[in-house]
Amino acid sequence: MSDTVRDASPSNGPAGINDPALLERRAFMKRLMIGSGAAAFAAMGAATLSTGMAWAADPSPSASASTPPSGGPPPGGGPANQSVTDDFFGLTADGYRIDDLFAVHSTGVSTAEVVAAATAFLAALDDTQKAAAQFDLRSIEWRQWSNVDSYVRNGVQLGEMTAAQKQAGLALVRSALSARGITLTDTIRRINGVAGRLIGSTVTFNEDYYFFTVMGNPSATEPWGFQFEGHHLVLNYFVLGDQVVTTPSFLGSEPTTVTDDQTGAELSVFGDFFDLAVTTINALTPAHAATAILTSDKTGDDNVAEAFKDNVEVSYAGVRADGFSTAEKRALLALIAHFLSVHDTGHAAVKLAEVTRHIDDTYFAWKGATTDDAVFWLRVQSPVIYIEFDCETPGPLGSIYGAGGPGGGSKGTPSRQHVHCVIRTPNGNDYGKELLHMHYATAPHHRH
């Protein structure tokens, strides 16, 4: 089955933040940089599906298709800054968005902790920092994230905060994550710092070169969100009542295993992802595995939905799960659960319930070998989830592990020592945009 990708993205036009012309020039330069081969993205994980698990209730409306928007503000009023929403369409399989997949509803999972943490974080900033960190909810800033540090990021930098501010910022990030997610993201940042010291480049390759932005005002009832971004770690977190959308998310690392030059401790990430991915592909019947495996050769970097690819069109590829046995479906759902469970356990379960309802419309694709030490790429794609996990070619930190590093990695060969993973919500709900649209269209206090 072919693996077809077409970038149908409209231009990231100017938004109503600061100088529109300056923002458009900046957006163009970022897109040019990414198109020229800059790296991006990474991985997530944790949790295993168990039989008999009770999923959170969530409405499952009927689905229909829509074509890309022709412009103009959506019904229902809302903020005046509409340009990003109008330009955004979302990742699709065929250029047509499936409508009515998502609904504003109560999940029964509290967001009180993250609301309190965001409120405390903003209160800890001085006026200048707060002005730099806080953006309109519909700001283009949501979409101006990347894995690479080759441009000036907006927001406030972790490394330029006081100890109290840094503590408040990390408390915000951790309030959105599970215990495993906290460990993973902390270790990613630590490895970034070690790597920077080992190659003698610590200005951006360090543990604290990560930036916070807050969109809107933290609220228990009104929509808002935050973003935390830097090298190999990007978290987008949209909140509406007790609903959250945690995509796009990106986690990664280069290297994935390294000895801390200061403490002597071994730092390692993604080993559990490697193991579970290989277990999943080998859980399929020979016929299903043959359809899932697009090629047994892994020769380059294969992710296609990283930074500035919000509207990319990615055709379904691999094997469709509608023909899977119960055991095969359980294995695939366990893999998906592992990626989702980076985030807090309650909302990860809500998302997994949504994914489970669409399991028969889910495709699983693979490139590479299937041995225990395989270097591979995988994709999981359905109407409501998109996951890419890639063993990448050596990047700027490749000299640390070289040809003798675990997993290979010399002369452009993909390696387990460099990983990128991206998770998205297809059909228009990255950044919670579909929920936000529905909120402004239906909430009585927003209708005019």
Short mmCIF file of C-alpha atoms in Angstrom, two decimals:
data_model
loop_
_atom_site.label_atom_id
_atom_site.label_comp_id
_atom_site.label_asym_id
_atom_site.label_seq_id
_atom_site.Cartn_x
_atom_site.Cartn_y
_atom_site.Cartn_z
CA MET A 1 0.00 0.00 0.00
CA SER A 2 1.41 3.40 -0.93
CA ASP A 3 2.47 5.93 1.70
CA THR A 4 1.30 9.20 0.15
CA VAL A 5 1.87 12.59 1.76
CA ARG A 6 0.76 15.96 0.43
CA ASP A 7 1.22 19.23 2.26
CA ALA A 8 -2.04 21.08 1.77
CA SER A 9 -1.21 23.72 4.35
CA PRO A 10 -2.45 27.25 3.77
CA SER A 11 0.04 29.94 4.59
CA ASN A 12 0.54 30.80 8.24
CA GLY A 13 -0.75 34.31 7.66
CA PRO A 14 -0.27 37.24 10.04
CA ALA A 15 -2.17 37.24 13.29
CA GLY A 16 -3.11 40.13 15.51
CA ILE A 17 -0.10 39.81 17.80
CA ASN A 18 2.47 42.61 17.76
CA ASP A 19 3.51 43.53 14.18
CA PRO A 20 1.64 41.35 11.63
CA ALA A 21 4.22 41.90 8.90
CA LEU A 22 7.03 40.93 11.24
CA LEU A 23 5.20 37.80 12.32
CA GLU A 24 4.59 36.80 8.70
CA ARG A 25 8.28 37.26 7.86
CA ARG A 26 9.20 35.21 10.91
CA ALA A 27 6.74 32.45 10.00
CA PHE A 28 8.17 32.36 6.46
CA MET A 29 11.72 32.04 7.72
CA LYS A 30 10.70 29.22 10.04
CA ARG A 31 8.98 27.35 7.24
CA LEU A 32 12.03 27.86 5.02
CA MET A 33 14.29 26.55 7.77
CA ILE A 34 12.15 23.46 8.35
CA GLY A 35 11.90 22.79 4.62
CA SER A 36 15.67 22.94 4.34
CA GLY A 37 16.12 19.88 6.50
CA ALA A 38 15.89 20.99 10.11
CA ALA A 39 14.97 18.26 12.55
CA ALA A 40 11.90 18.05 14.76
CA PHE A 41 9.91 15.93 17.14
CA ALA A 42 9.87 13.03 19.51
CA ALA A 43 8.21 10.43 21.65
CA MET A 44 5.72 9.74 24.40
CA GLY A 45 4.74 6.87 26.45
CA ALA A 46 3.52 4.63 29.23
CA ALA A 47 0.70 2.39 30.46
CA THR A 48 -0.60 -0.91 29.26
CA LEU A 49 -4.12 -1.82 28.28
CA SER A 50 -5.70 -4.40 30.56
CA THR A 51 -8.84 -6.35 29.85
CA GLY A 52 -11.92 -5.16 31.66
CA MET A 53 -10.67 -1.57 31.99
CA ALA A 54 -13.57 0.85 32.38
CA TRP A 55 -13.26 3.70 29.85
CA ALA A 56 -14.62 7.15 30.61
CA ALA A 57 -17.91 7.94 28.92
CA ASP A 58 -17.73 10.21 25.87
CA PRO A 59 -20.35 10.90 23.21
CA SER A 60 -19.70 9.36 19.80
CA PRO A 61 -21.54 11.49 17.23
CA SER A 62 -22.01 10.50 13.61
CA ALA A 63 -19.38 11.64 11.15
CA SER A 64 -19.59 13.55 7.89
CA ALA A 65 -16.97 15.14 5.66
CA SER A 66 -16.14 18.79 5.04
CA THR A 67 -13.82 20.51 2.60
CA PRO A 68 -11.19 23.11 3.50
CA PRO A 69 -12.58 26.47 4.70
CA SER A 70 -13.00 29.40 2.33
CA GLY A 71 -12.24 32.01 4.99
CA GLY A 72 -14.13 34.31 7.28
CA PRO A 73 -14.82 33.94 10.99
CA PRO A 74 -16.77 30.94 12.25
CA PRO A 75 -20.24 31.51 13.67
CA GLY A 76 -20.62 32.25 17.34
CA GLY A 77 -18.40 35.26 17.84
CA GLY A 78 -15.32 35.02 20.02
CA PRO A 79 -12.04 36.94 19.89
CA ALA A 80 -11.28 39.16 16.93
CA ASN A 81 -8.03 37.31 16.13
CA GLN A 82 -9.46 34.83 13.61
CA SER A 83 -6.72 34.54 11.02
CA VAL A 84 -4.98 31.46 12.44
CA THR A 85 -8.26 29.65 12.99
CA ASP A 86 -9.32 30.43 9.41
CA ASP A 87 -6.01 29.19 7.99
CA PHE A 88 -5.89 26.07 10.15
CA PHE A 89 -7.55 22.95 8.73
CA GLY A 90 -5.81 20.06 10.42
CA LEU A 91 -4.16 16.83 9.39
CA THR A 92 -6.37 14.66 7.17
CA ALA A 93 -6.10 11.42 5.24
CA ASP A 94 -7.47 12.77 1.97
CA GLY A 95 -7.89 16.55 2.17
CA TYR A 96 -11.42 16.23 3.55
CA ARG A 97 -12.05 16.72 7.23
CA ILE A 98 -14.47 14.37 8.99
CA ASP A 99 -16.88 16.50 10.97
CA ASP A 100 -18.76 15.62 14.18
CA LEU A 101 -15.97 13.50 15.63
CA PHE A 102 -15.54 15.71 18.69
CA ALA A 103 -17.99 17.25 21.15
CA VAL A 104 -17.90 19.64 24.09
CA HIS A 105 -18.87 17.54 27.11
CA SER A 106 -17.89 16.73 30.67
CA THR A 107 -15.23 14.05 31.11
CA GLY A 108 -15.54 13.81 34.87
CA VAL A 109 -11.75 14.25 35.17
CA SER A 110 -10.74 17.36 37.10
CA THR A 111 -8.50 20.05 35.63
CA ALA A 112 -8.31 21.95 38.94
CA GLU A 113 -4.62 21.13 39.45
CA VAL A 114 -3.46 22.45 36.09
CA VAL A 115 -5.66 25.57 36.41
CA ALA A 116 -4.17 26.30 39.83
CA ALA A 117 -0.63 25.64 38.59
CA ALA A 118 -1.03 27.97 35.59
CA THR A 119 -2.52 30.69 37.79
CA ALA A 120 0.39 30.38 40.22
CA PHE A 121 2.93 30.43 37.38
CA LEU A 122 1.57 33.68 35.92
CA ALA A 123 1.43 35.22 39.39
CA ALA A 124 5.12 34.39 39.89
CA LEU A 125 6.19 36.37 36.80
CA ASP A 126 6.96 40.07 36.82
CA ASP A 127 5.05 42.38 34.47
CA THR A 128 7.63 42.19 31.68
CA GLN A 129 7.79 38.40 31.81
CA LYS A 130 4.03 38.08 31.90
CA ALA A 131 3.68 40.33 28.85
CA ALA A 132 6.18 38.11 27.02
CA ALA A 133 4.55 34.86 28.10
CA GLN A 134 0.82 35.48 27.72
CA PHE A 135 -0.94 35.47 24.34
CA ASP A 136 -4.48 35.67 23.07
CA LEU A 137 -6.19 32.27 23.03
CA ARG A 138 -6.47 32.33 19.23
CA SER A 139 -2.93 33.55 18.70
CA ILE A 140 -0.77 32.18 15.90
CA GLU A 141 1.75 31.44 18.66
CA TRP A 142 0.10 28.05 19.23
CA ARG A 143 1.37 26.94 15.82
CA GLN A 144 4.85 28.50 15.94
CA TRP A 145 6.64 25.68 17.70
CA SER A 146 9.54 23.53 16.60
CA ASN A 147 12.03 20.97 17.81
CA VAL A 148 15.01 23.03 16.65
CA ASP A 149 16.54 26.12 18.24
CA SER A 150 17.51 27.91 15.03
CA TYR A 151 15.11 30.79 15.59
CA VAL A 152 14.05 33.14 18.38
CA ARG A 153 11.32 31.53 20.46
CA ASN A 154 8.61 33.56 22.15
CA GLY A 155 7.65 33.28 25.79
CA VAL A 156 9.78 33.14 28.92
CA GLN A 157 12.80 30.88 29.14
CA LEU A 158 13.18 28.44 32.01
CA GLY A 159 16.87 29.30 32.34
CA GLU A 160 16.17 33.02 32.83
CA MET A 161 13.74 32.58 35.72
CA THR A 162 14.33 32.94 39.43
CA ALA A 163 14.34 29.74 41.46
CA ALA A 164 10.75 30.37 42.58
CA GLN A 165 9.57 31.11 39.04
CA LYS A 166 11.30 28.01 37.71
CA GLN A 167 9.64 25.91 40.39
CA ALA A 168 6.23 27.34 39.43
CA GLY A 169 6.85 26.72 35.72
CA LEU A 170 7.89 23.12 36.19
CA ALA A 171 4.92 22.58 38.51
CA LEU A 172 2.69 23.68 35.62
CA VAL A 173 4.30 21.20 33.22
CA ARG A 174 4.14 18.38 35.75
CA SER A 175 0.48 19.04 36.56
CA ALA A 176 -0.33 18.00 32.99
CA LEU A 177 1.73 14.80 33.05
CA SER A 178 1.70 11.36 34.61
CA ALA A 179 4.52 10.19 36.88
CA ARG A 180 6.11 8.43 33.90
CA GLY A 181 5.61 11.52 31.78
CA ILE A 182 7.40 13.64 34.37
CA THR A 183 10.33 11.22 34.46
CA LEU A 184 10.52 11.07 30.66
CA THR A 185 10.41 14.84 30.08
CA ASP A 186 12.86 15.56 32.91
CA THR A 187 15.30 13.00 31.49
CA ILE A 188 14.96 14.41 27.97
CA ARG A 189 16.01 17.82 29.29
CA ARG A 190 18.88 16.32 31.32
CA ILE A 191 20.19 14.45 28.27
CA ASN A 192 20.01 17.68 26.27
CA GLY A 193 22.22 19.32 28.89
CA VAL A 194 24.72 16.46 28.98
CA ALA A 195 24.88 16.37 25.18
CA GLY A 196 25.55 20.10 25.00
CA ARG A 197 28.47 19.80 27.41
CA LEU A 198 29.91 16.80 25.57
CA ILE A 199 30.01 18.64 22.23
CA GLY A 200 30.96 22.00 23.76
CA SER A 201 27.76 23.79 22.69
CA THR A 202 25.74 24.76 25.74
CA VAL A 203 23.98 27.97 24.68
CA THR A 204 20.91 26.14 23.40
CA PHE A 205 21.83 22.52 24.17
CA ASN A 206 21.14 22.75 27.88
CA GLU A 207 18.59 21.60 30.42
CA ASP A 208 16.85 24.96 30.77
CA TYR A 209 16.59 26.30 27.21
CA TYR A 210 12.83 25.68 27.14
CA PHE A 211 10.09 28.28 26.83
CA PHE A 212 6.64 28.82 28.33
CA THR A 213 3.68 30.56 26.73
CA VAL A 214 0.15 30.75 28.12
CA MET A 215 -2.80 31.27 25.79
CA GLY A 216 -5.74 33.07 27.37
CA ASN A 217 -6.40 33.12 31.10
CA PRO A 218 -6.41 29.97 33.24
CA SER A 219 -10.03 29.17 34.05
CA ALA A 220 -12.20 26.35 35.37
CA THR A 221 -14.89 27.11 32.78
CA GLU A 222 -13.48 29.18 29.89
CA PRO A 223 -11.01 27.86 27.28
CA TRP A 224 -7.28 28.48 27.71
CA GLY A 225 -4.02 26.58 27.34
CA PHE A 226 -0.25 26.59 27.57
CA GLN A 227 2.76 25.54 25.54
CA PHE A 228 6.18 24.34 26.71
CA GLU A 229 8.75 23.98 23.93
CA GLY A 230 12.41 23.39 23.31
CA HIS A 231 14.80 20.86 21.80
CA HIS A 232 13.22 17.39 21.66
CA LEU A 233 10.32 18.45 23.87
CA VAL A 234 7.14 20.27 22.81
CA LEU A 235 3.91 20.13 24.82
CA ASN A 236 0.68 21.82 23.74
CA TYR A 237 -2.10 21.68 26.32
CA PHE A 238 -5.59 23.06 25.63
CA VAL A 239 -8.18 23.16 28.41
CA LEU A 240 -11.95 23.65 28.22
CA GLY A 241 -13.71 22.89 31.49
CA ASP A 242 -12.62 19.36 32.32
CA GLN A 243 -11.71 18.50 28.73
CA VAL A 244 -8.12 18.69 27.52
CA VAL A 245 -6.38 18.29 24.16
CA THR A 246 -2.69 17.43 24.42
CA THR A 247 -1.70 17.64 20.77
CA PRO A 248 0.44 18.34 18.90
CA SER A 249 3.00 16.76 21.22
CA PHE A 250 6.60 16.02 20.43
CA LEU A 251 9.23 14.23 22.46
CA GLY A 252 12.57 12.88 21.35
CA SER A 253 16.23 12.58 22.22
CA GLU A 254 19.74 12.41 20.80
CA PRO A 255 21.33 10.37 22.22
CA THR A 256 18.76 8.16 23.92
CA THR A 257 21.38 6.65 26.25
CA VAL A 258 24.31 8.57 27.69
CA THR A 259 26.44 8.75 30.82
CA ASP A 260 26.05 12.01 32.73
CA ASP A 261 29.48 13.64 32.67
CA GLN A 262 28.83 15.33 36.03
CA THR A 263 27.25 12.55 38.10
CA GLY A 264 28.33 9.36 36.32
CA ALA A 265 24.71 8.20 36.16
CA GLU A 266 23.39 6.52 33.03
CA LEU A 267 20.49 8.41 31.48
CA SER A 268 18.21 6.51 29.12
CA VAL A 269 14.87 7.13 27.44
CA PHE A 270 12.49 5.29 25.09
CA GLY A 271 13.68 1.75 25.85
CA ASP A 272 10.13 0.80 26.81
CA PHE A 273 8.82 2.29 23.55
CA PHE A 274 11.26 0.24 21.47
CA ASP A 275 10.29 -2.95 23.29
CA LEU A 276 6.53 -2.45 23.08
CA ALA A 277 6.62 -1.40 19.43
CA VAL A 278 8.52 -4.56 18.45
CA THR A 279 6.15 -6.64 20.58
CA THR A 280 3.18 -5.11 18.74
CA ILE A 281 4.39 -5.76 15.20
CA ASN A 282 5.27 -9.33 16.16
CA ALA A 283 1.84 -9.86 17.73
CA LEU A 284 0.24 -9.63 14.28
CA THR A 285 -0.49 -12.63 12.12
CA PRO A 286 1.98 -13.14 9.26
CA ALA A 287 -0.60 -11.86 6.77
CA HIS A 288 -1.38 -8.73 8.78
CA ALA A 289 2.31 -8.07 9.45
CA ALA A 290 3.07 -8.37 5.74
CA THR A 291 0.49 -5.65 5.03
CA ALA A 292 1.68 -3.44 7.89
CA ILE A 293 5.35 -3.55 6.88
CA LEU A 294 5.76 -1.09 4.00
CA THR A 295 9.45 -1.97 3.63
CA SER A 296 11.96 -3.95 5.65
CA ASP A 297 14.62 -1.32 4.85
CA LYS A 298 15.05 1.70 7.14
CA THR A 299 17.29 4.15 5.32
CA GLY A 300 16.29 7.69 6.31
CA ASP A 301 14.02 9.88 8.41
CA ASP A 302 10.36 9.03 7.84
CA ASN A 303 8.13 11.29 9.96
CA VAL A 304 5.95 13.58 7.83
CA ALA A 305 3.78 15.47 10.34
CA GLU A 306 6.26 17.42 12.43
CA ALA A 307 6.61 21.21 12.87
CA PHE A 308 4.65 23.48 10.51
CA LYS A 309 2.72 20.48 9.16
CA ASP A 310 -0.60 21.22 10.86
CA ASN A 311 -2.52 20.75 7.61
CA VAL A 312 -0.57 17.94 5.99
CA GLU A 313 -2.52 15.30 4.07
CA VAL A 314 -1.30 11.79 4.89
CA SER A 315 -2.93 8.85 3.13
CA TYR A 316 -3.70 5.81 5.24
CA ALA A 317 -1.01 3.14 4.92
CA GLY A 318 -0.31 -0.26 6.38
CA VAL A 319 -2.86 -2.68 7.80
CA ARG A 320 -6.37 -1.73 8.91
CA ALA A 321 -7.37 -3.10 12.31
CA ASP A 322 -10.95 -4.00 11.37
CA GLY A 323 -9.73 -7.49 10.51
CA PHE A 324 -7.65 -7.94 13.67
CA SER A 325 -8.34 -10.62 16.23
CA THR A 326 -9.12 -9.56 19.80
CA ALA A 327 -5.51 -10.25 20.77
CA GLU A 328 -4.15 -8.14 17.91
CA LYS A 329 -6.45 -5.23 18.78
CA ARG A 330 -5.42 -5.50 22.42
CA ALA A 331 -1.75 -5.31 21.42
CA LEU A 332 -2.29 -2.25 19.22
CA LEU A 333 -4.32 -0.47 21.90
CA ALA A 334 -1.62 -1.22 24.47
CA LEU A 335 0.91 0.49 22.19
CA ILE A 336 -1.35 3.53 21.74
CA ALA A 337 -1.99 3.66 25.50
CA HIS A 338 1.76 3.74 26.10
CA PHE A 339 2.12 6.88 24.01
CA LEU A 340 -0.93 8.60 25.51
CA SER A 341 0.00 7.91 29.10
CA VAL A 342 2.74 10.50 29.15
CA HIS A 343 -0.12 12.79 30.15
CA ASP A 344 -2.14 12.64 33.36
CA THR A 345 -3.77 9.26 33.77
CA GLY A 346 -7.38 10.46 33.89
CA HIS A 347 -7.32 12.38 30.63
CA ALA A 348 -5.14 9.71 28.97
CA ALA A 349 -7.91 7.19 29.74
CA VAL A 350 -10.53 9.52 28.25
CA LYS A 351 -8.49 9.80 25.05
CA LEU A 352 -7.87 6.06 24.90
CA ALA A 353 -11.62 5.45 25.17
CA GLU A 354 -12.10 7.72 22.16
CA VAL A 355 -9.38 5.88 20.24
CA THR A 356 -10.90 2.51 21.15
CA ARG A 357 -14.25 3.47 19.63
CA HIS A 358 -12.44 4.01 16.31
CA ILE A 359 -10.17 0.96 16.48
CA ASP A 360 -11.72 -0.63 13.37
CA ASP A 361 -10.80 2.51 11.40
CA THR A 362 -7.21 2.50 12.67
CA TYR A 363 -4.19 1.76 10.45
CA PHE A 364 -0.80 0.50 11.62
CA ALA A 365 2.26 0.92 9.39
CA TRP A 366 5.91 -0.06 9.86
CA LYS A 367 9.27 0.39 8.15
CA GLY A 368 12.35 -1.59 9.13
CA ALA A 369 13.18 -4.91 10.71
CA THR A 370 11.13 -6.56 13.48
CA THR A 371 13.90 -8.08 15.61
CA ASP A 372 14.37 -7.16 19.27
CA ASP A 373 17.05 -4.61 18.37
CA ALA A 374 15.32 -3.33 15.22
CA VAL A 375 15.73 0.23 13.97
CA PHE A 376 12.30 1.20 12.68
CA TRP A 377 9.56 3.75 12.01
CA LEU A 378 5.91 3.26 12.89
CA ARG A 379 2.67 5.11 12.34
CA VAL A 380 -0.73 4.68 13.97
CA GLN A 381 -3.49 6.65 12.21
CA SER A 382 -7.25 6.84 12.70
CA PRO A 383 -9.85 9.62 12.49
CA VAL A 384 -8.97 10.67 16.08
CA ILE A 385 -5.28 9.80 16.62
CA TYR A 386 -2.04 10.13 14.67
CA ILE A 387 1.25 8.81 16.06
CA GLU A 388 4.64 8.68 14.35
CA PHE A 389 7.72 7.22 16.05
CA ASP A 390 10.99 7.25 14.13
CA CYS A 391 14.54 6.05 14.66
CA GLU A 392 16.36 8.92 12.97
CA THR A 393 19.65 9.46 11.20
CA PRO A 394 22.39 11.13 13.28
CA GLY A 395 21.80 14.82 13.98
CA PRO A 396 23.99 17.52 15.51
CA LEU A 397 24.72 15.33 18.54
CA GLY A 398 25.66 12.22 16.56
CA SER A 399 29.36 12.55 17.38
CA ILE A 400 28.55 11.57 20.97
CA TYR A 401 27.67 7.99 20.06
CA GLY A 402 29.14 7.51 16.56
CA ALA A 403 29.39 4.17 14.78
CA GLY A 404 29.96 2.27 18.00
CA GLY A 405 26.94 3.64 19.83
CA PRO A 406 24.06 1.35 20.82
CA GLY A 407 21.75 0.93 17.85
CA GLY A 408 24.32 1.89 15.18
CA GLY A 409 24.30 5.38 13.74
CA SER A 410 27.30 6.20 11.54
CA LYS A 411 27.33 7.86 8.11
CA GLY A 412 23.65 8.74 7.94
CA THR A 413 22.36 5.38 9.14
CA PRO A 414 19.17 5.56 11.26
CA SER A 415 19.79 4.72 14.89
CA ARG A 416 17.98 4.02 18.14
CA GLN A 417 20.20 6.74 19.57
CA HIS A 418 18.17 9.45 17.84
CA VAL A 419 14.37 9.34 18.19
CA HIS A 420 11.55 11.63 17.07
CA CYS A 421 7.89 11.12 17.89
CA VAL A 422 4.89 13.28 17.13
CA ILE A 423 1.29 12.80 18.26
CA ARG A 424 -1.58 14.70 16.65
CA THR A 425 -5.37 14.82 16.64
CA PRO A 426 -6.51 14.63 13.00
CA ASN A 427 -9.57 16.26 11.49
CA GLY A 428 -9.17 19.69 13.00
CA ASN A 429 -8.75 19.20 16.75
CA ASP A 430 -5.03 19.83 17.23
CA TYR A 431 -4.66 22.66 19.77
CA GLY A 432 -8.31 21.97 20.71
CA LYS A 433 -9.37 24.10 17.76
CA GLU A 434 -12.53 22.13 16.99
CA LEU A 435 -13.65 22.26 20.63
CA LEU A 436 -12.86 25.97 20.74
CA HIS A 437 -14.92 26.58 17.60
CA MET A 438 -17.87 24.70 19.08
CA HIS A 439 -17.56 26.53 22.37
CA TYR A 440 -17.70 29.96 20.75
CA ALA A 441 -20.52 28.85 18.46
CA THR A 442 -22.73 27.44 21.20
CA ALA A 443 -21.88 29.00 24.57
CA PRO A 444 -24.68 31.51 25.37
CA HIS A 445 -22.28 34.19 26.64
CA HIS A 446 -20.35 34.12 23.34
CA ARG A 447 -23.32 34.18 20.97
CA HIS A 448 -24.46 37.54 19.65
#
